[in-house]
Amino acid sequence: LSIPPATGDTDQNCIAGTTSPDQNASGDLCVTSNAALTITGNGPTTVIAGQSSLQDRLLTIAPEASVALLGLAMKGGHAPDGTAATPCTPLPPAPPTPEGNGANGGAVYNTGSLITNMVTFEGNSAGAGSAGDDVTGAGGCTGGSGGAIYNLHKAGRPRKRFPGSLTVQNTMFTSNVAGAGGSGGSPSTSVPGGSGGDGGSGGAVYNDGGALHVSNASFISNTAASLVQGGDLVGGHGGI
């Protein structure tokens, strides 16, 4: 069984307070508040697949929603890259409409409750930051974090409603990549070159204040972020 990419912007208003998490032509599966979903596969032959060229993650989980992924593979999700913006637009607390900074969570962006068991996350990537403008010599923008999963608990929100809970069991993460920082603007006779943007953190998983429980998991060849050209080079940080 292979579940292909969606063909409509199914994540419109997925998380309260946003117009749309990414506004792409494809659209990830959005599990809205108060919903519960279990997807049970038949092992590695059950694949939820993305297409990197579409720049869309595979799954977005809203607060108060719960999802269990059992016995399947999630491959090729790609959170949106940043688009040209000077200065870089800070990331809002929910999945952003990408402007300068790359979006978080290549396969999954979770603000609810997620359990994975016997799942393989392979070849997913967070969004890359956009390059700085050459005319102004602006710095590059920040790459997204969490190549496979970005897990978020919103600070100051009650845990019961906004848990950001992630339980990983018997799960493999392989060849997932956090977003690269954007290159700095080129120097000229009138402006210095801009600094390269920070690379994203957490090649496989980035936990942003949530509750994270991991047991019997494998992490193979995941990458925080690649370095960028132009200005200062700043790589991503560690983490899972």
mmCIF file of C-alpha atoms in Angstrom:
data_model
loop_
_atom_site.group_PDB
_atom_site.id
_atom_site.type_symbol
_atom_site.label_atom_id
_atom_site.label_comp_id
_atom_site.label_asym_id
_atom_site.label_seq_id
_atom_site.Cartn_x
_atom_site.Cartn_y
_atom_site.Cartn_z
ATOM 1 C CA LEU A 1 0.000 0.000 0.000
ATOM 2 C CA SER A 2 1.274 3.453 -0.904
ATOM 3 C CA ILE A 3 -0.562 6.621 0.128
ATOM 4 C CA PRO A 4 0.384 9.326 -2.403
ATOM 5 C CA PRO A 5 0.630 13.079 -1.707
ATOM 6 C CA ALA A 6 -2.622 14.962 -1.349
ATOM 7 C CA THR A 7 -3.834 17.178 -4.183
ATOM 8 C CA GLY A 8 -5.470 20.005 -2.215
ATOM 9 C CA ASP A 9 -4.474 22.358 0.601
ATOM 10 C CA THR A 10 -5.964 20.083 3.241
ATOM 11 C CA ASP A 11 -4.125 21.777 6.107
ATOM 12 C CA GLN A 12 -5.967 25.096 5.773
ATOM 13 C CA ASN A 13 -6.621 26.402 9.301
ATOM 14 C CA CYS A 14 -5.284 23.173 10.778
ATOM 15 C CA ILE A 15 -3.914 24.886 13.858
ATOM 16 C CA ALA A 16 -5.804 27.780 15.419
ATOM 17 C CA GLY A 17 -4.213 31.158 14.921
ATOM 18 C CA THR A 18 -2.844 30.468 11.457
ATOM 19 C CA THR A 19 -4.305 31.111 8.043
ATOM 20 C CA SER A 20 -2.595 28.054 6.635
ATOM 21 C CA PRO A 21 0.496 26.236 7.854
ATOM 22 C CA ASP A 22 2.144 26.165 4.456
ATOM 23 C CA GLN A 23 -0.193 27.073 1.558
ATOM 24 C CA ASN A 24 1.178 24.578 -0.919
ATOM 25 C CA ALA A 25 -0.428 23.038 -3.936
ATOM 26 C CA SER A 26 -0.242 19.607 -2.345
ATOM 27 C CA GLY A 27 -1.330 19.663 1.349
ATOM 28 C CA ASP A 28 -0.443 17.392 4.157
ATOM 29 C CA LEU A 29 -2.870 15.317 6.193
ATOM 30 C CA CYS A 30 -4.180 17.542 8.971
ATOM 31 C CA VAL A 31 -5.575 16.015 12.145
ATOM 32 C CA THR A 32 -7.632 18.734 13.789
ATOM 33 C CA SER A 33 -8.404 19.410 17.442
ATOM 34 C CA ASN A 34 -10.425 16.800 19.368
ATOM 35 C CA ALA A 35 -9.786 14.211 16.652
ATOM 36 C CA ALA A 36 -8.164 10.815 17.138
ATOM 37 C CA LEU A 37 -6.577 8.838 14.326
ATOM 38 C CA THR A 38 -4.778 5.505 14.197
ATOM 39 C CA ILE A 39 -3.021 4.451 10.993
ATOM 40 C CA THR A 40 -2.022 0.791 11.035
ATOM 41 C CA GLY A 41 0.118 -0.537 8.230
ATOM 42 C CA ASN A 42 1.537 -3.865 7.205
ATOM 43 C CA GLY A 43 5.165 -3.044 7.844
ATOM 44 C CA PRO A 44 7.630 -1.314 5.471
ATOM 45 C CA THR A 45 5.426 -1.972 2.438
ATOM 46 C CA THR A 46 2.881 0.507 3.819
ATOM 47 C CA VAL A 47 4.334 3.856 2.793
ATOM 48 C CA ILE A 48 3.063 7.386 3.344
ATOM 49 C CA ALA A 49 5.161 9.136 0.734
ATOM 50 C CA GLY A 50 5.881 12.749 -0.104
ATOM 51 C CA GLN A 51 7.510 14.398 -3.083
ATOM 52 C CA SER A 52 10.359 16.731 -2.217
ATOM 53 C CA SER A 53 9.575 19.000 -5.167
ATOM 54 C CA LEU A 54 6.129 19.758 -3.664
ATOM 55 C CA GLN A 55 7.688 20.989 -0.403
ATOM 56 C CA ASP A 56 5.024 19.705 1.934
ATOM 57 C CA ARG A 57 5.249 17.756 5.130
ATOM 58 C CA LEU A 58 3.236 14.571 5.490
ATOM 59 C CA LEU A 59 1.264 15.144 8.689
ATOM 60 C CA THR A 60 0.236 18.065 10.899
ATOM 61 C CA ILE A 61 -1.307 17.338 14.315
ATOM 62 C CA ALA A 62 -3.290 20.110 15.987
ATOM 63 C CA PRO A 63 -3.583 20.660 19.764
ATOM 64 C CA GLU A 64 -5.998 18.241 21.483
ATOM 65 C CA ALA A 65 -5.664 15.806 18.582
ATOM 66 C CA SER A 66 -4.087 12.382 18.999
ATOM 67 C CA VAL A 67 -2.438 10.177 16.374
ATOM 68 C CA ALA A 68 -0.920 6.694 16.488
ATOM 69 C CA LEU A 69 1.275 5.468 13.614
ATOM 70 C CA LEU A 70 1.780 1.708 13.661
ATOM 71 C CA GLY A 71 3.753 -0.516 11.316
ATOM 72 C CA LEU A 72 4.475 1.754 8.375
ATOM 73 C CA ALA A 73 7.041 4.016 6.725
ATOM 74 C CA MET A 74 6.978 7.793 6.236
ATOM 75 C CA LYS A 75 9.281 8.898 3.462
ATOM 76 C CA GLY A 76 10.151 11.982 1.464
ATOM 77 C CA GLY A 77 8.302 14.659 3.436
ATOM 78 C CA HIS A 78 9.741 18.144 2.895
ATOM 79 C CA ALA A 79 8.579 21.118 4.950
ATOM 80 C CA PRO A 80 8.466 24.315 2.863
ATOM 81 C CA ASP A 81 11.670 26.208 2.142
ATOM 82 C CA GLY A 82 11.749 29.890 2.951
ATOM 83 C CA THR A 83 10.990 32.282 0.137
ATOM 84 C CA ALA A 84 12.824 35.532 -0.478
ATOM 85 C CA ALA A 85 12.363 37.936 2.425
ATOM 86 C CA THR A 86 14.537 40.726 3.793
ATOM 87 C CA PRO A 87 14.861 40.809 6.739
ATOM 88 C CA CYS A 88 14.061 37.212 7.643
ATOM 89 C CA THR A 89 10.606 36.722 9.107
ATOM 90 C CA PRO A 90 10.657 35.185 12.612
ATOM 91 C CA LEU A 91 8.932 31.836 12.992
ATOM 92 C CA PRO A 92 5.479 32.143 14.625
ATOM 93 C CA PRO A 93 4.449 29.607 17.283
ATOM 94 C CA ALA A 94 2.556 27.479 14.753
ATOM 95 C CA PRO A 95 3.654 26.100 11.360
ATOM 96 C CA PRO A 96 4.502 29.216 9.396
ATOM 97 C CA THR A 97 3.601 30.395 5.977
ATOM 98 C CA PRO A 98 7.220 30.374 4.851
ATOM 99 C CA GLU A 99 8.750 33.718 4.066
ATOM 100 C CA GLY A 100 12.386 33.873 4.972
ATOM 101 C CA ASN A 101 12.895 31.041 7.424
ATOM 102 C CA GLY A 102 12.474 27.386 6.540
ATOM 103 C CA ALA A 103 9.499 25.535 8.055
ATOM 104 C CA ASN A 104 9.903 22.918 10.781
ATOM 105 C CA GLY A 105 9.033 19.228 10.716
ATOM 106 C CA GLY A 106 9.764 17.461 7.437
ATOM 107 C CA ALA A 107 7.413 14.533 8.019
ATOM 108 C CA VAL A 108 5.373 15.542 11.092
ATOM 109 C CA TYR A 109 4.606 18.791 12.920
ATOM 110 C CA ASN A 110 3.034 17.820 16.247
ATOM 111 C CA THR A 111 1.345 20.038 18.819
ATOM 112 C CA GLY A 112 -1.022 17.305 20.045
ATOM 113 C CA SER A 113 -0.199 13.721 20.956
ATOM 114 C CA LEU A 114 1.743 11.353 18.696
ATOM 115 C CA ILE A 115 2.744 7.716 19.229
ATOM 116 C CA THR A 116 4.917 5.823 16.748
ATOM 117 C CA ASN A 117 5.535 2.077 16.931
ATOM 118 C CA MET A 118 7.310 -0.017 14.301
ATOM 119 C CA VAL A 119 7.642 3.037 12.043
ATOM 120 C CA THR A 120 10.484 4.062 9.731
ATOM 121 C CA PHE A 121 11.119 7.754 9.001
ATOM 122 C CA GLU A 122 13.383 7.981 5.981
ATOM 123 C CA GLY A 123 14.571 10.800 3.736
ATOM 124 C CA ASN A 124 12.476 13.608 5.233
ATOM 125 C CA SER A 125 13.714 17.192 5.455
ATOM 126 C CA ALA A 126 12.825 20.457 7.162
ATOM 127 C CA GLY A 127 12.720 23.600 5.022
ATOM 128 C CA ALA A 128 15.837 25.532 4.054
ATOM 129 C CA GLY A 129 16.214 29.236 4.846
ATOM 130 C CA SER A 130 16.144 31.674 1.947
ATOM 131 C CA ALA A 131 19.265 33.484 0.786
ATOM 132 C CA GLY A 132 20.055 37.041 1.804
ATOM 133 C CA ASP A 133 19.530 39.811 -0.721
ATOM 134 C CA ASP A 134 22.646 40.730 -2.726
ATOM 135 C CA VAL A 135 21.619 44.385 -3.126
ATOM 136 C CA THR A 136 21.530 45.047 0.616
ATOM 137 C CA GLY A 137 24.007 42.356 1.664
ATOM 138 C CA ALA A 138 21.413 40.880 4.012
ATOM 139 C CA GLY A 139 22.071 37.784 6.058
ATOM 140 C CA GLY A 140 20.630 34.407 5.127
ATOM 141 C CA CYS A 141 17.560 33.079 6.896
ATOM 142 C CA THR A 142 17.276 30.217 9.363
ATOM 143 C CA GLY A 143 16.712 26.611 8.323
ATOM 144 C CA GLY A 144 13.843 24.619 9.810
ATOM 145 C CA SER A 145 14.365 22.131 12.637
ATOM 146 C CA GLY A 146 13.264 18.523 12.974
ATOM 147 C CA GLY A 147 14.055 16.704 9.743
ATOM 148 C CA ALA A 148 11.483 14.025 10.533
ATOM 149 C CA ILE A 149 9.467 15.303 13.531
ATOM 150 C CA TYR A 150 9.041 18.703 15.171
ATOM 151 C CA ASN A 151 7.331 18.350 18.557
ATOM 152 C CA LEU A 152 5.992 21.540 20.160
ATOM 153 C CA HIS A 153 4.409 22.476 23.447
ATOM 154 C CA LYS A 154 3.384 26.121 23.391
ATOM 155 C CA ALA A 155 4.829 27.879 26.421
ATOM 156 C CA GLY A 156 2.206 29.088 28.862
ATOM 157 C CA ARG A 157 -0.541 26.858 27.461
ATOM 158 C CA PRO A 158 -2.140 24.108 29.592
ATOM 159 C CA ARG A 159 -0.552 20.705 28.998
ATOM 160 C CA LYS A 160 -3.942 19.006 28.861
ATOM 161 C CA ARG A 161 -5.006 20.989 25.806
ATOM 162 C CA PHE A 162 -1.624 21.637 24.191
ATOM 163 C CA PRO A 163 0.425 18.599 25.155
ATOM 164 C CA GLY A 164 3.113 18.385 22.504
ATOM 165 C CA SER A 165 3.495 14.757 23.554
ATOM 166 C CA LEU A 166 5.673 12.407 21.499
ATOM 167 C CA THR A 167 6.207 8.715 22.290
ATOM 168 C CA VAL A 168 8.629 6.861 20.013
ATOM 169 C CA GLN A 169 8.804 3.070 20.260
ATOM 170 C CA ASN A 170 10.577 0.522 18.035
ATOM 171 C CA THR A 171 11.098 3.234 15.417
ATOM 172 C CA MET A 172 13.926 3.926 12.978
ATOM 173 C CA PHE A 173 15.063 7.336 11.764
ATOM 174 C CA THR A 174 17.382 7.244 8.786
ATOM 175 C CA SER A 175 18.730 9.899 6.409
ATOM 176 C CA ASN A 176 16.527 12.737 7.647
ATOM 177 C CA VAL A 177 17.864 16.302 7.412
ATOM 178 C CA ALA A 178 17.180 19.599 9.184
ATOM 179 C CA GLY A 179 16.947 22.667 6.956
ATOM 180 C CA ALA A 180 20.089 24.422 5.768
ATOM 181 C CA GLY A 181 20.559 28.085 6.597
ATOM 182 C CA GLY A 182 20.321 30.489 3.674
ATOM 183 C CA SER A 183 23.489 31.931 2.181
ATOM 184 C CA GLY A 184 24.368 35.507 3.045
ATOM 185 C CA GLY A 185 24.051 38.260 0.467
ATOM 186 C CA SER A 186 27.139 38.802 -1.668
ATOM 187 C CA PRO A 187 29.454 41.708 -0.846
ATOM 188 C CA SER A 188 29.816 44.672 -3.187
ATOM 189 C CA THR A 189 31.608 48.006 -3.253
ATOM 190 C CA SER A 190 28.771 49.576 -1.246
ATOM 191 C CA VAL A 191 27.712 46.835 1.191
ATOM 192 C CA PRO A 192 29.523 44.042 3.054
ATOM 193 C CA GLY A 193 28.442 40.485 2.574
ATOM 194 C CA GLY A 194 25.711 39.135 4.821
ATOM 195 C CA SER A 195 26.137 36.326 7.333
ATOM 196 C CA GLY A 196 24.947 32.858 6.479
ATOM 197 C CA GLY A 197 21.761 31.839 8.254
ATOM 198 C CA ASP A 198 21.746 29.331 11.098
ATOM 199 C CA GLY A 199 21.177 25.769 10.025
ATOM 200 C CA GLY A 200 18.230 23.951 11.570
ATOM 201 C CA SER A 201 18.646 21.643 14.562
ATOM 202 C CA GLY A 202 17.651 18.035 15.112
ATOM 203 C CA GLY A 203 18.212 16.011 11.963
ATOM 204 C CA ALA A 204 15.663 13.419 13.068
ATOM 205 C CA VAL A 205 13.633 14.947 15.936
ATOM 206 C CA TYR A 206 13.463 18.404 17.480
ATOM 207 C CA ASN A 207 11.593 18.645 20.790
ATOM 208 C CA ASP A 208 10.501 22.209 21.552
ATOM 209 C CA GLY A 209 9.278 22.118 25.149
ATOM 210 C CA GLY A 210 7.141 19.018 24.684
ATOM 211 C CA ALA A 211 7.073 15.675 26.477
ATOM 212 C CA LEU A 212 9.345 13.196 24.688
ATOM 213 C CA HIS A 213 9.617 9.475 25.453
ATOM 214 C CA VAL A 214 11.904 7.244 23.371
ATOM 215 C CA SER A 215 12.422 3.485 23.689
ATOM 216 C CA ASN A 216 14.148 1.020 21.374
ATOM 217 C CA ALA A 217 14.692 3.535 18.574
ATOM 218 C CA SER A 218 17.470 3.677 15.973
ATOM 219 C CA PHE A 219 19.006 6.869 14.579
ATOM 220 C CA ILE A 220 21.107 6.368 11.460
ATOM 221 C CA SER A 221 22.728 9.034 9.234
ATOM 222 C CA ASN A 222 20.507 11.936 10.239
ATOM 223 C CA THR A 223 21.988 15.420 9.740
ATOM 224 C CA ALA A 224 21.423 18.633 11.704
ATOM 225 C CA ALA A 225 22.028 20.945 8.724
ATOM 226 C CA SER A 226 24.581 21.638 6.034
ATOM 227 C CA LEU A 227 26.757 24.737 6.015
ATOM 228 C CA VAL A 228 25.941 27.606 3.703
ATOM 229 C CA GLN A 229 27.954 29.935 1.495
ATOM 230 C CA GLY A 230 28.446 33.658 1.788
ATOM 231 C CA GLY A 231 29.315 35.562 4.921
ATOM 232 C CA ASP A 232 29.694 33.644 8.183
ATOM 233 C CA LEU A 233 28.974 29.932 8.102
ATOM 234 C CA VAL A 234 26.790 28.681 10.930
ATOM 235 C CA GLY A 235 25.759 25.053 11.139
ATOM 236 C CA GLY A 236 22.832 23.552 12.980
ATOM 237 C CA HIS A 237 22.979 22.352 16.569
ATOM 238 C CA GLY A 238 22.757 18.782 17.809
ATOM 239 C CA GLY A 239 19.877 17.008 19.386
ATOM 240 C CA ILE A 240 18.287 13.865 18.109
#
